[in-house]
mmCIF file of C-alpha atoms and ligand atoms in Angstrom:
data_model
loop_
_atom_site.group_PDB
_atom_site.id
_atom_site.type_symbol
_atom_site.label_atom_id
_atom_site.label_comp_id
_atom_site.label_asym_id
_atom_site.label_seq_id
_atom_site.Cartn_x
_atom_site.Cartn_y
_atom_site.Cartn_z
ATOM 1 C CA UNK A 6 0.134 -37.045 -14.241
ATOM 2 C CA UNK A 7 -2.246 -35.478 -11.794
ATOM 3 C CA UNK A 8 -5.568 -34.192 -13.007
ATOM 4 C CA UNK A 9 -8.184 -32.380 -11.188
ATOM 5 C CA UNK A 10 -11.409 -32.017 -12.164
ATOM 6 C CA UNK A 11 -13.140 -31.664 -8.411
ATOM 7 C CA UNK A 12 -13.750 -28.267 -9.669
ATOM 8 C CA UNK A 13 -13.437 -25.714 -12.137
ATOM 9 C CA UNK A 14 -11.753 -23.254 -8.754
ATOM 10 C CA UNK A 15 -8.738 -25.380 -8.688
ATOM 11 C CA UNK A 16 -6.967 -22.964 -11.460
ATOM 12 C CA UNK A 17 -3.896 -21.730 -10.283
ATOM 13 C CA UNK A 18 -2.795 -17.854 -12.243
ATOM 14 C CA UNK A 19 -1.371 -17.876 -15.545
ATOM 15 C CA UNK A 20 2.461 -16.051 -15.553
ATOM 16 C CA UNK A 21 -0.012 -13.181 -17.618
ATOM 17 C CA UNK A 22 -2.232 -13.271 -14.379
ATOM 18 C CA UNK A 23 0.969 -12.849 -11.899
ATOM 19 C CA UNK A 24 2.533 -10.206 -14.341
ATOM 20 C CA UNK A 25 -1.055 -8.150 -14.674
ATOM 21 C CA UNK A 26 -1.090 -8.411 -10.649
ATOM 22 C CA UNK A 27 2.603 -7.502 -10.099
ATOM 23 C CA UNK A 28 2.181 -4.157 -12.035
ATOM 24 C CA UNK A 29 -1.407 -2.972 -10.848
ATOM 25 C CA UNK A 30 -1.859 0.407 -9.925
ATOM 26 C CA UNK A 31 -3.650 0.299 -6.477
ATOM 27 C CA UNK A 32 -5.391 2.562 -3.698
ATOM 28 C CA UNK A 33 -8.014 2.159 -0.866
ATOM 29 C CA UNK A 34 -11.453 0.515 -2.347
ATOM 30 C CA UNK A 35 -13.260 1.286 0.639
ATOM 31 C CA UNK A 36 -12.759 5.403 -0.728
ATOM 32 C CA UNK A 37 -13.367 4.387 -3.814
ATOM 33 C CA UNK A 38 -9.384 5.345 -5.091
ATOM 34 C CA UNK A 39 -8.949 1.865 -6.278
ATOM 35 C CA UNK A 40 -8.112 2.425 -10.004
ATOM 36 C CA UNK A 41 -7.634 -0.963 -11.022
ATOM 37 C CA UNK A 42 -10.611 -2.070 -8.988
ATOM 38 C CA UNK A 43 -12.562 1.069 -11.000
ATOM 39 C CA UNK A 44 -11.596 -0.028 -14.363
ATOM 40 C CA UNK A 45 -12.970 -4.095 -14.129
ATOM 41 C CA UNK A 46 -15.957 -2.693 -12.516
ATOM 42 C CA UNK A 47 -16.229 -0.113 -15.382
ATOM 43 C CA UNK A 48 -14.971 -3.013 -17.981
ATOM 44 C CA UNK A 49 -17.589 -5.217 -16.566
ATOM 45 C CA UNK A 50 -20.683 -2.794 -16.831
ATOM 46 C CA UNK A 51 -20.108 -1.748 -20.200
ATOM 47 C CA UNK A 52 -19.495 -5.209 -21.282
ATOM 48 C CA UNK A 53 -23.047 -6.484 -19.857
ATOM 49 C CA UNK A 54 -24.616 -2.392 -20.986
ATOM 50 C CA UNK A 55 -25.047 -2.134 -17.504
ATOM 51 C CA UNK A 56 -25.028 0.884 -15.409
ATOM 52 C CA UNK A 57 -22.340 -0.236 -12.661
ATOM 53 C CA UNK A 58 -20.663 -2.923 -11.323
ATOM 54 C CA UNK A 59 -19.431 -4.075 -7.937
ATOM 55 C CA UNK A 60 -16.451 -6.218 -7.249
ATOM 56 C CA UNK A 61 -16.738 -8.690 -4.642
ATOM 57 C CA UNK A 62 -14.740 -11.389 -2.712
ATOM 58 C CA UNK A 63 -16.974 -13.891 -3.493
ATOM 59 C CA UNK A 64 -19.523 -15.142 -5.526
ATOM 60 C CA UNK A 65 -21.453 -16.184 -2.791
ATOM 61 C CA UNK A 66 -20.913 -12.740 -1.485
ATOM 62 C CA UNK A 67 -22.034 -11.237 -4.581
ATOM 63 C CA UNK A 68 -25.176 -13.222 -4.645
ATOM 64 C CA UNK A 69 -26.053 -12.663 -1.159
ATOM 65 C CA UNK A 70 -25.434 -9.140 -1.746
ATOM 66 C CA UNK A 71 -28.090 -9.294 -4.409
ATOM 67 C CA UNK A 72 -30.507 -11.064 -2.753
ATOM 68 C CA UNK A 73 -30.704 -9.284 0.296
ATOM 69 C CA UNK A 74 -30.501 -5.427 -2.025
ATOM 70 C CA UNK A 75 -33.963 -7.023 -3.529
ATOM 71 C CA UNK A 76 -35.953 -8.211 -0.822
ATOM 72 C CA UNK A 77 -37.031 -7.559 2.765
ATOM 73 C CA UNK A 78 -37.329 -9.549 5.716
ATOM 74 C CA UNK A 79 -40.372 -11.980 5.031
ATOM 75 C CA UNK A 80 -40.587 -11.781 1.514
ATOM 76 C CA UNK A 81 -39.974 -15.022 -0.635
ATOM 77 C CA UNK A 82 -37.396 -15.514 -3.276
ATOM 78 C CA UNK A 83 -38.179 -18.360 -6.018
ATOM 79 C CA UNK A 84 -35.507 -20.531 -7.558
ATOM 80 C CA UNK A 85 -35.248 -23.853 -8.904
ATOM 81 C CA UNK A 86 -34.448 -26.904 -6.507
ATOM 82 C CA UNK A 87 -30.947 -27.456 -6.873
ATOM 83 C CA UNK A 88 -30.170 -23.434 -7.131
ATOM 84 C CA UNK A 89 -26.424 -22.498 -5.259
ATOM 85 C CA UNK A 90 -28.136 -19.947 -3.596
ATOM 86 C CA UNK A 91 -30.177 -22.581 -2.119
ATOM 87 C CA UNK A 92 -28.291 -25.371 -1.947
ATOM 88 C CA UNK A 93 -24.427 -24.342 -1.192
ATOM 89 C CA UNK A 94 -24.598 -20.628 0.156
ATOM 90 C CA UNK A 95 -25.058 -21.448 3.869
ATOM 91 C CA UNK A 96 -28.516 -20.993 4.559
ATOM 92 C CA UNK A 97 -27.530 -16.979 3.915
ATOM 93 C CA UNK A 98 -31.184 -16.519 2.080
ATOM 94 C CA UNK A 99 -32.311 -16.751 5.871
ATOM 95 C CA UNK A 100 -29.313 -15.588 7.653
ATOM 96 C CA UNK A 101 -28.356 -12.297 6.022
ATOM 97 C CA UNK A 102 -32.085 -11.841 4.166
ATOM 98 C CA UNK A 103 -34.428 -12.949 6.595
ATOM 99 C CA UNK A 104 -36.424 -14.754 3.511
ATOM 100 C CA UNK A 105 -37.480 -18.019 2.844
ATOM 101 C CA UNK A 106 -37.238 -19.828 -0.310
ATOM 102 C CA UNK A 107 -39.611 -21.406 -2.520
ATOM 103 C CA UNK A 108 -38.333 -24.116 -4.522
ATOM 104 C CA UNK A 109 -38.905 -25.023 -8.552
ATOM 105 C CA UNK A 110 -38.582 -28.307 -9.603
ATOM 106 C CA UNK A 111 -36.865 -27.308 -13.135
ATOM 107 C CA UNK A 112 -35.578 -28.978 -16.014
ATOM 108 C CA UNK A 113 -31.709 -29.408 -14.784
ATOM 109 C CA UNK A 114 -31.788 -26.191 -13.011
ATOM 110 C CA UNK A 115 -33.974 -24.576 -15.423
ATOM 111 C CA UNK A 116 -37.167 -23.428 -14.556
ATOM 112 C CA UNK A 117 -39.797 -21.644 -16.726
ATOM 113 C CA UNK A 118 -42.183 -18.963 -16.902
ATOM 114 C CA UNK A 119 -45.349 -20.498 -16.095
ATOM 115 C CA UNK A 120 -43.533 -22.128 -13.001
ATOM 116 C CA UNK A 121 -42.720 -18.860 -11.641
ATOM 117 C CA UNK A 122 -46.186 -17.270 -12.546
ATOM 118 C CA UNK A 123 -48.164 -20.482 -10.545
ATOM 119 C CA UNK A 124 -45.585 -19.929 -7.573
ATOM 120 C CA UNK A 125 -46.466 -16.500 -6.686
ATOM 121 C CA UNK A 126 -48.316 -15.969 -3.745
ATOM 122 C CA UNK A 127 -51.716 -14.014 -3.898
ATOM 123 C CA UNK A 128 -51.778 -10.885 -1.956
ATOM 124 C CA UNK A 129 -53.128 -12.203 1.357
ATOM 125 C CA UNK A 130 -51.871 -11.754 4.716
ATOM 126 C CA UNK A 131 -51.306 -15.255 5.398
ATOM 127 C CA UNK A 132 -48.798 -15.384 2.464
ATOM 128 C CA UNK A 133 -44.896 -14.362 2.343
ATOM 129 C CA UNK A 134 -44.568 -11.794 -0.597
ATOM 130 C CA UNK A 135 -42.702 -13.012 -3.651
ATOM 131 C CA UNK A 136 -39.987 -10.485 -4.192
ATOM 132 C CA UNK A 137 -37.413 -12.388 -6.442
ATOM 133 C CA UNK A 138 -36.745 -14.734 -9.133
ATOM 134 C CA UNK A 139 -33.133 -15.850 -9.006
ATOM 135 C CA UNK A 140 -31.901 -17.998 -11.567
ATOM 136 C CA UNK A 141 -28.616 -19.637 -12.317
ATOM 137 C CA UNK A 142 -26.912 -19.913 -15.991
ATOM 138 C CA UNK A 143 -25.285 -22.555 -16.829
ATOM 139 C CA UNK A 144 -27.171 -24.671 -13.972
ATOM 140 C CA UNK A 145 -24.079 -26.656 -11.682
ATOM 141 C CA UNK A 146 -26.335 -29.487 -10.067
ATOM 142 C CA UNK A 147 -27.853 -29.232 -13.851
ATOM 143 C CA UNK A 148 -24.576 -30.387 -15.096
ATOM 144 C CA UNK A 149 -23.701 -26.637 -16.698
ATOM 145 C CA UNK A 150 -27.044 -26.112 -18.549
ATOM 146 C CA UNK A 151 -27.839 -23.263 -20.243
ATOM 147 C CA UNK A 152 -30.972 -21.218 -20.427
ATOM 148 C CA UNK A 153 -32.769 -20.335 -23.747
ATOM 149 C CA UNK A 154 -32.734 -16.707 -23.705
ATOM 150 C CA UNK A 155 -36.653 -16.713 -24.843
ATOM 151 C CA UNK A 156 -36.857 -18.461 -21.793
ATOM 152 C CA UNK A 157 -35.461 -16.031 -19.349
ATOM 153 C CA UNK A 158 -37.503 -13.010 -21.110
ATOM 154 C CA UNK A 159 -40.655 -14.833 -20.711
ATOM 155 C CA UNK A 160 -39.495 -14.785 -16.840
ATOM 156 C CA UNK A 161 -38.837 -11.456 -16.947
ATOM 157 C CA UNK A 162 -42.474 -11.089 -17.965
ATOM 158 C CA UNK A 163 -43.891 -12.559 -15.547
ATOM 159 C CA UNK A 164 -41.714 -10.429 -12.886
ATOM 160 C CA UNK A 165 -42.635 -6.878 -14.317
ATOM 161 C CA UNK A 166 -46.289 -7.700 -13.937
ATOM 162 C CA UNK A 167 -45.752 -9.269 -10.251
ATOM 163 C CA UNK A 168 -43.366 -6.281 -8.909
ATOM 164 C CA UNK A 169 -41.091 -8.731 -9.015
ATOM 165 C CA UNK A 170 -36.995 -8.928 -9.360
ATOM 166 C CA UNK A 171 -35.031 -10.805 -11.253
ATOM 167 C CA UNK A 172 -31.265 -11.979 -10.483
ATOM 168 C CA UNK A 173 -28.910 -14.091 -12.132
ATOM 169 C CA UNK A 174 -26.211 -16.365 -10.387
ATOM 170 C CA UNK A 175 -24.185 -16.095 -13.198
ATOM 171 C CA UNK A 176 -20.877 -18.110 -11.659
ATOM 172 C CA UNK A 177 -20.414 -19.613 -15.431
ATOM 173 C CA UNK A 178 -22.323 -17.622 -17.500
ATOM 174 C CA UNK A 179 -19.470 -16.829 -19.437
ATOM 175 C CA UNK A 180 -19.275 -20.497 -19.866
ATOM 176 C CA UNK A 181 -22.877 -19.886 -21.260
ATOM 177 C CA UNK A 182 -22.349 -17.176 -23.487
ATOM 178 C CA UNK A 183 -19.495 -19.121 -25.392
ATOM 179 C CA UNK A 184 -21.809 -22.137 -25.886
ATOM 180 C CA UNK A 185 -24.614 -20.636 -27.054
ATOM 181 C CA UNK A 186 -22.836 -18.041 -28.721
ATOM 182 C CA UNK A 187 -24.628 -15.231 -26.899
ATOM 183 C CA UNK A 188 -23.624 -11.465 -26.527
ATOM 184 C CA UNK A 189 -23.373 -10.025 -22.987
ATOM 185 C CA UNK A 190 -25.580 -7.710 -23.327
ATOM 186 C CA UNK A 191 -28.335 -9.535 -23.779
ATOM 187 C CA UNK A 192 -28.199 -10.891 -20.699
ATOM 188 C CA UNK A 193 -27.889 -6.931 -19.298
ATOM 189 C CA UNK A 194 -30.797 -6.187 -20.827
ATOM 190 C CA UNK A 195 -32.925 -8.998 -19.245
ATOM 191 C CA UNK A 196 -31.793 -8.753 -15.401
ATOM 192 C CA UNK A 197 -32.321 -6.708 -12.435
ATOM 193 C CA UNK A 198 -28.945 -7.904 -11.180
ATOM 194 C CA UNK A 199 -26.256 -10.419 -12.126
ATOM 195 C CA UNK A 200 -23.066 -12.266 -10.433
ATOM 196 C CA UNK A 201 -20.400 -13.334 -12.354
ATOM 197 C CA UNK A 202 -17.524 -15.373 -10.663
ATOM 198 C CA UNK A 203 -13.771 -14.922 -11.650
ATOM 199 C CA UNK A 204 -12.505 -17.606 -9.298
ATOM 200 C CA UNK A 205 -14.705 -20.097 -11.548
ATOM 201 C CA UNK A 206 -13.487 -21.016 -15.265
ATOM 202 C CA UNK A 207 -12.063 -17.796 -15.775
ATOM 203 C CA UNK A 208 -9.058 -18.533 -13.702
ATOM 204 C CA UNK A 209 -8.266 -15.640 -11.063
ATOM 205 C CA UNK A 210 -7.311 -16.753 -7.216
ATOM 206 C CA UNK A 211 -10.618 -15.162 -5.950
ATOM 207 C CA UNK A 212 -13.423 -12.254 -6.738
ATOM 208 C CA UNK A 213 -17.018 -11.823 -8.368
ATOM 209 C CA UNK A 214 -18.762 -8.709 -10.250
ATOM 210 C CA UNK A 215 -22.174 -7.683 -9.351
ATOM 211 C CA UNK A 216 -23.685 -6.164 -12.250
ATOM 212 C CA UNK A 217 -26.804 -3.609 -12.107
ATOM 213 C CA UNK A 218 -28.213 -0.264 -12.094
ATOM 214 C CA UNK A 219 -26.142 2.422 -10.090
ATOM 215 C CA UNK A 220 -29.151 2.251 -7.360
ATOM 216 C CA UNK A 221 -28.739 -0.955 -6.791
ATOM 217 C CA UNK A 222 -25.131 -1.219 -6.869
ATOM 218 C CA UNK A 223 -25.346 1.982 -4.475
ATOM 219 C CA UNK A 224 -27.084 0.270 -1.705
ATOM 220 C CA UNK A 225 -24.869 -3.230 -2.595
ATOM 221 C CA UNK A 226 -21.765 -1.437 -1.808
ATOM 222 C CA UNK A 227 -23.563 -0.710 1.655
ATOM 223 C CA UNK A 228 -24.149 -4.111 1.997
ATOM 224 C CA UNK A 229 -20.645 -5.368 0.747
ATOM 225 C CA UNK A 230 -19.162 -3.097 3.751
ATOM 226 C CA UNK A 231 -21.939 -4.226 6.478
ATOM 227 C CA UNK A 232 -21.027 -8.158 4.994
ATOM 228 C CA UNK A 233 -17.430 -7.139 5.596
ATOM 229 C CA UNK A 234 -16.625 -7.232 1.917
ATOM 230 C CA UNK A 235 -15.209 -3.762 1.560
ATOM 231 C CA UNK A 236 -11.793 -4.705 0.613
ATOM 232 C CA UNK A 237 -8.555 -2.011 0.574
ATOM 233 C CA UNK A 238 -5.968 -2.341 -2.206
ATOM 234 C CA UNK A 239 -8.267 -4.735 -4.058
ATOM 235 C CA UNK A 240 -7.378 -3.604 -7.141
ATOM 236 C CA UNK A 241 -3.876 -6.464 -6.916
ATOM 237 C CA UNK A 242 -7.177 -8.887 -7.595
ATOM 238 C CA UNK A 243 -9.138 -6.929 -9.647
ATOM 239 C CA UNK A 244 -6.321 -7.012 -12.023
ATOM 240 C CA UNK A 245 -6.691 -10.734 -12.429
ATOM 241 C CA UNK A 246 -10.113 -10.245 -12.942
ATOM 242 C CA UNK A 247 -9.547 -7.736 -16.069
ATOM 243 C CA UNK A 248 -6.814 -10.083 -17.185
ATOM 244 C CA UNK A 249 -9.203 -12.922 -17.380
ATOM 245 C CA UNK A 250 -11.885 -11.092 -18.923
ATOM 246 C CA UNK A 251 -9.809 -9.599 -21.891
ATOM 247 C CA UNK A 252 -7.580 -13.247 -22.182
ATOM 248 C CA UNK A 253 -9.847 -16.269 -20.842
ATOM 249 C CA UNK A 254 -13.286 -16.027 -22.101
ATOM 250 C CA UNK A 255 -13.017 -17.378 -26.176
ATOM 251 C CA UNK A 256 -11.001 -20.173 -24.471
ATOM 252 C CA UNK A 257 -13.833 -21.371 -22.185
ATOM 253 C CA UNK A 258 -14.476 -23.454 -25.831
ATOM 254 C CA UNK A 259 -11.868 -25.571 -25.355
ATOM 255 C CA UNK A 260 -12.574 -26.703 -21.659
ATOM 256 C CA UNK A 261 -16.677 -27.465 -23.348
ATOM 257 C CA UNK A 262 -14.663 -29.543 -26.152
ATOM 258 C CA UNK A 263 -12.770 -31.537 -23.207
ATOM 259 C CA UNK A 264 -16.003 -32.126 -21.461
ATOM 260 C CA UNK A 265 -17.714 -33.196 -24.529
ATOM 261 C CA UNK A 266 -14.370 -35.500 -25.683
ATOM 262 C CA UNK A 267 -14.482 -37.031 -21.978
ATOM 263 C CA UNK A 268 -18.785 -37.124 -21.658
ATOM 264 C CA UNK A 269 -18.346 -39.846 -25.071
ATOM 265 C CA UNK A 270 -15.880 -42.283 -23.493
ATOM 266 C CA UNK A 271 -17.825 -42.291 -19.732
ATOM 267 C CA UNK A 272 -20.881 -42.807 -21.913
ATOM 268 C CA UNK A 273 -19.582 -46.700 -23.339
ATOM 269 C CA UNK A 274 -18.134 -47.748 -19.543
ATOM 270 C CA UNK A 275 -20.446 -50.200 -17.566
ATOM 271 C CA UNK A 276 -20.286 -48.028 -14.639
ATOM 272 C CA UNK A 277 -22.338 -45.180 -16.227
ATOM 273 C CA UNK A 278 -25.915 -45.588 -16.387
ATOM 274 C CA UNK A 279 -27.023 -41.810 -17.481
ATOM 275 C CA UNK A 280 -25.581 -38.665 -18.624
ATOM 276 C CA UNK A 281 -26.806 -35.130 -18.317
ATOM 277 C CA UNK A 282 -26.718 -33.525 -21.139
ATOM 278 C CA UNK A 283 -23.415 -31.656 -22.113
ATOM 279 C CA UNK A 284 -23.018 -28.289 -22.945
ATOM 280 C CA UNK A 285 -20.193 -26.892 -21.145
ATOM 281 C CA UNK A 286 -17.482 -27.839 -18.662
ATOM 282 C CA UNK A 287 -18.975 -29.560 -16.107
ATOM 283 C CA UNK A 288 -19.931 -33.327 -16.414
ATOM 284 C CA UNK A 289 -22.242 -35.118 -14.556
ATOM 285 C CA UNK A 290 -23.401 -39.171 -14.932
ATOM 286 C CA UNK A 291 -25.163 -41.288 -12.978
ATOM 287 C CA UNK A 292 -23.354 -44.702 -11.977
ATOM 288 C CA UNK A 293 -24.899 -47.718 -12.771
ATOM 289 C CA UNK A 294 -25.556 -50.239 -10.065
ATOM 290 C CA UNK A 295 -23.602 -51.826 -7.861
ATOM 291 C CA UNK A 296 -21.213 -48.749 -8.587
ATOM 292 C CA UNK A 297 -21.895 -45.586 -6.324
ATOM 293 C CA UNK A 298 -20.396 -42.456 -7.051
ATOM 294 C CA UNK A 299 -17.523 -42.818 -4.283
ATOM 295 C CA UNK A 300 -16.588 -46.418 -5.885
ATOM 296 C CA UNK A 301 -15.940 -44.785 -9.399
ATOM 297 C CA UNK A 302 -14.651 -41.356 -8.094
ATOM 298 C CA UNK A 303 -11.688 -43.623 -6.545
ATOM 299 C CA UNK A 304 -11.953 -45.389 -10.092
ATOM 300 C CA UNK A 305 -10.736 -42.532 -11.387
ATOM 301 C CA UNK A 306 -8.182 -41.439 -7.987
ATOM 302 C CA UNK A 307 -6.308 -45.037 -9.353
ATOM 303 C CA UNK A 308 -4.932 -42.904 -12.514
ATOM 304 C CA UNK A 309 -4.060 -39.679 -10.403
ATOM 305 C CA UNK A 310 -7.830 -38.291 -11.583
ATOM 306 C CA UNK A 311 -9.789 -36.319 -8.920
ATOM 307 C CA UNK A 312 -13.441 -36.434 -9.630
ATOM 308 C CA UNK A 313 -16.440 -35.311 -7.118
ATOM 309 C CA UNK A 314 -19.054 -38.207 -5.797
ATOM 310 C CA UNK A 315 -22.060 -35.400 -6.031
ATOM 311 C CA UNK A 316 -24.188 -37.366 -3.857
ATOM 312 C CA UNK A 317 -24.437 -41.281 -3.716
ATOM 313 C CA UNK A 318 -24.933 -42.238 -7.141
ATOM 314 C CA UNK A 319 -23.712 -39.136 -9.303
ATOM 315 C CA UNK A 320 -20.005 -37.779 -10.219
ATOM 316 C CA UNK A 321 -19.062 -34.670 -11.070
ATOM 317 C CA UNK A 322 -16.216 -33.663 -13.600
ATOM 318 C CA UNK A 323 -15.311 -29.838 -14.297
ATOM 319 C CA UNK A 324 -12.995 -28.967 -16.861
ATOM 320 C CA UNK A 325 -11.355 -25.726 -16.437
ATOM 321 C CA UNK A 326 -7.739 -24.129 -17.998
ATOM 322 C CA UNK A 327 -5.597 -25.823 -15.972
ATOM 323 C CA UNK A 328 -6.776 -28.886 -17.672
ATOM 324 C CA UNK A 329 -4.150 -29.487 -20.543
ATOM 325 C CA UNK A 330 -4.876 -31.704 -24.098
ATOM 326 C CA UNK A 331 -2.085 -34.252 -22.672
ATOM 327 C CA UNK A 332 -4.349 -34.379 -19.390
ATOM 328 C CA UNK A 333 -7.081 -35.130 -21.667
ATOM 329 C CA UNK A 334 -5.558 -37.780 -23.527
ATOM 330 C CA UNK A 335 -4.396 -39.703 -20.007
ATOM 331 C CA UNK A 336 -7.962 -39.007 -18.989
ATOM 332 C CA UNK A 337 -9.154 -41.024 -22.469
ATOM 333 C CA UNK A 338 -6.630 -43.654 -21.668
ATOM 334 C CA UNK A 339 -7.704 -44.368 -18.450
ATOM 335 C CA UNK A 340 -10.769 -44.609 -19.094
ATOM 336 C CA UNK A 341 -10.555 -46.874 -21.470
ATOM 337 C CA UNK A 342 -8.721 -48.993 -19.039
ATOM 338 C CA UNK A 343 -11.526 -49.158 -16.479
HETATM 339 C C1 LIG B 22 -19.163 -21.335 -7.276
HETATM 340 C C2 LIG B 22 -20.546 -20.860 -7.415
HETATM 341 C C3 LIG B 22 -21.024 -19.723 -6.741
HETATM 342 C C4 LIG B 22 -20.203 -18.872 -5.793
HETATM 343 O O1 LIG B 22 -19.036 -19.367 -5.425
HETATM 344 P P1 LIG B 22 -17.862 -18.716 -4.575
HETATM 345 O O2 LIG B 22 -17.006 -19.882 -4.348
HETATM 346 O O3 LIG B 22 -18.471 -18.139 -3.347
HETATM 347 O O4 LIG B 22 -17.212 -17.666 -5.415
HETATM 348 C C5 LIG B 22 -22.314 -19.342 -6.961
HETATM 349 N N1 LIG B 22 -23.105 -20.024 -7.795
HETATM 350 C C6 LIG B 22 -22.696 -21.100 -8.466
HETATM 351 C C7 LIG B 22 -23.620 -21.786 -9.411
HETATM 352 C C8 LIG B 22 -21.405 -21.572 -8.296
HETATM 353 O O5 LIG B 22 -21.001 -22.658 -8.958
#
């Protein structure tokens, strides 16, 4: 039995995926005559009590999208250390932004208020201006932390009185909301901007929302087109994206019980020296000496299980729908035979 658990975007669509695709009602995007495409963004706003939405290839597309709609050339956007938008995006804070970054050393991806305030920079010539907060919920090089909502509003705070933005990566905050029990909303309340990714836990082939005022989402769609983003009969995709929305959120549960069912067997094995906490899907440890992560990820490749070695002494596990209660139980069972 093969497992995969490189990544939460190895899903493949559900026959309810294929069928909502097969009978979508489509038209050109780029005019805005995309009905399909109209109704997720439309589903999506209202969900988060947002003004609009923007549907994107990408979440890395959405997020760039974001960051450049906030800032200006020069200006500085502050994240945490291990941030996506840092880490995995290319180098597109500088590329397509023309900003630099300055980095947060959080608390697994999570940094707090009084971070943020000591990180802005006076206003002196010398100094980049600090133009953005982006933060990421549940944290991925965190091991799929998630954010105490105080936390984020005390953020917030601290942005109003700097004339500051704030922007979520949001790639699994819907794996997030179902572990902390949280309403959307809340979170559309807090932030300037947010990016959601389909292609994630969710399940669809591809695609990410941008969520925010309609300014904002005015000038992204600008930016979407200049990116090359502005897609045509989108709406075949966007109707995955409703599908998963209205059929694969409460289920995001089940992949967090996996993780946790899989996190307390790693946990006994001689090759694991540390956990991160688990909250969601993803599970990270730390191996235990002389193991490095590429000796246990082939561990695991022995019993048909594909794992990530997240850098020499780490290894990554995402659980995702794809990931079945029998592929849990060979999971256990190999384990236990390691
Ligand atoms: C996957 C991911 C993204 C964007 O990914 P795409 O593959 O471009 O859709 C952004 N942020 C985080 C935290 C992610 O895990």
């Amino acid at each position: 039995m093969r497992v995969d658990l490189r990544s939460d975007t190895f899903t493949q669509p559900t026959p309810g995926m294929l069928a909502a695709m097969n009978s979508a009602v489509t038209g050109d995007d780029v005019f805005g005559e995309d009905p399909t495409v109209n109704a997720l963004e439309n589903k999506a706003a209202s969900l988060f009590g947002m003004e609009a939405a923007l549907y994107c290839p990408s979440g890395t597309m959405s997020n760039q999208i974001a960051i450049k709609a906030h800032t200006q050339p020069g200006d500085e956007v502050i994240c945490d250390k291990t941030s996506h938008v840092y880490l995995y995006e290319g180098g597109g804070i500088a590329v397509n932004a023309g900003c630099q970054v300055k980095l947060l050393d959080g608390d697994y991806g999570r940094i707090k208020a009084a971070q943020v305030l000591e990180a802005i920079n006076p206003d002196d010539v010398h100094k980049p201006v600090s133009r953005l907060v982006s933060l990421e919920n549940t944290g991925n090089r965190g091991g799929g932390s998630c954010y105490e909502l105080a936390d984020i509003k005390a953020i917030r705070e601290v942005c109003d009185k700097s004339n500051m933005s704030l922007h979520l990566d949001g790639a699994r905050l819907f794996n997030a909301l179902v572990a902390t029990n949280e309403k959307p909303a809340s979170y559309g309340a807090i932030f300037h901007s947010i990016s959601i990714c389909l292609n994630k836990g969710l399940g669809c082939p591809m695609g990410s929302i941008l969520l925010g005022n309609k300014e904002f989402i005015k000038k992204a769609r600008r930016i979407r087109k200049v990116f090359g983003g502005g897609l045509r009969q989108a709406g075949y995709m966007a109707a995955t994206g409703i599908y998963a929305l209205d059929n694969h959120v409460e289920r995001l549960a089940e992949d967090h019980a996996h993780a946790k069912a899989v996190a307390a067997a790693i946990q006994k094995k001689s090759f694991c020296a540390r956990l991160f906490p688990v909250s969601t899907n993803i599970l990270i440890f730390e191996t235990a000496t002389p193991f490095t992560g590429a000796e246990v990820s082939k561990l695991f490749a022995g019993y048909d299980i594909h794992v990530i070695a997240m850098s020499p002494t780490q290894v990554r596990l995402v659980f995702h729908l794809d990931i079945t209660p029998a592929m849990v139980d060979h999971i256990l069972t190999s384990i236990s035979k390691m």
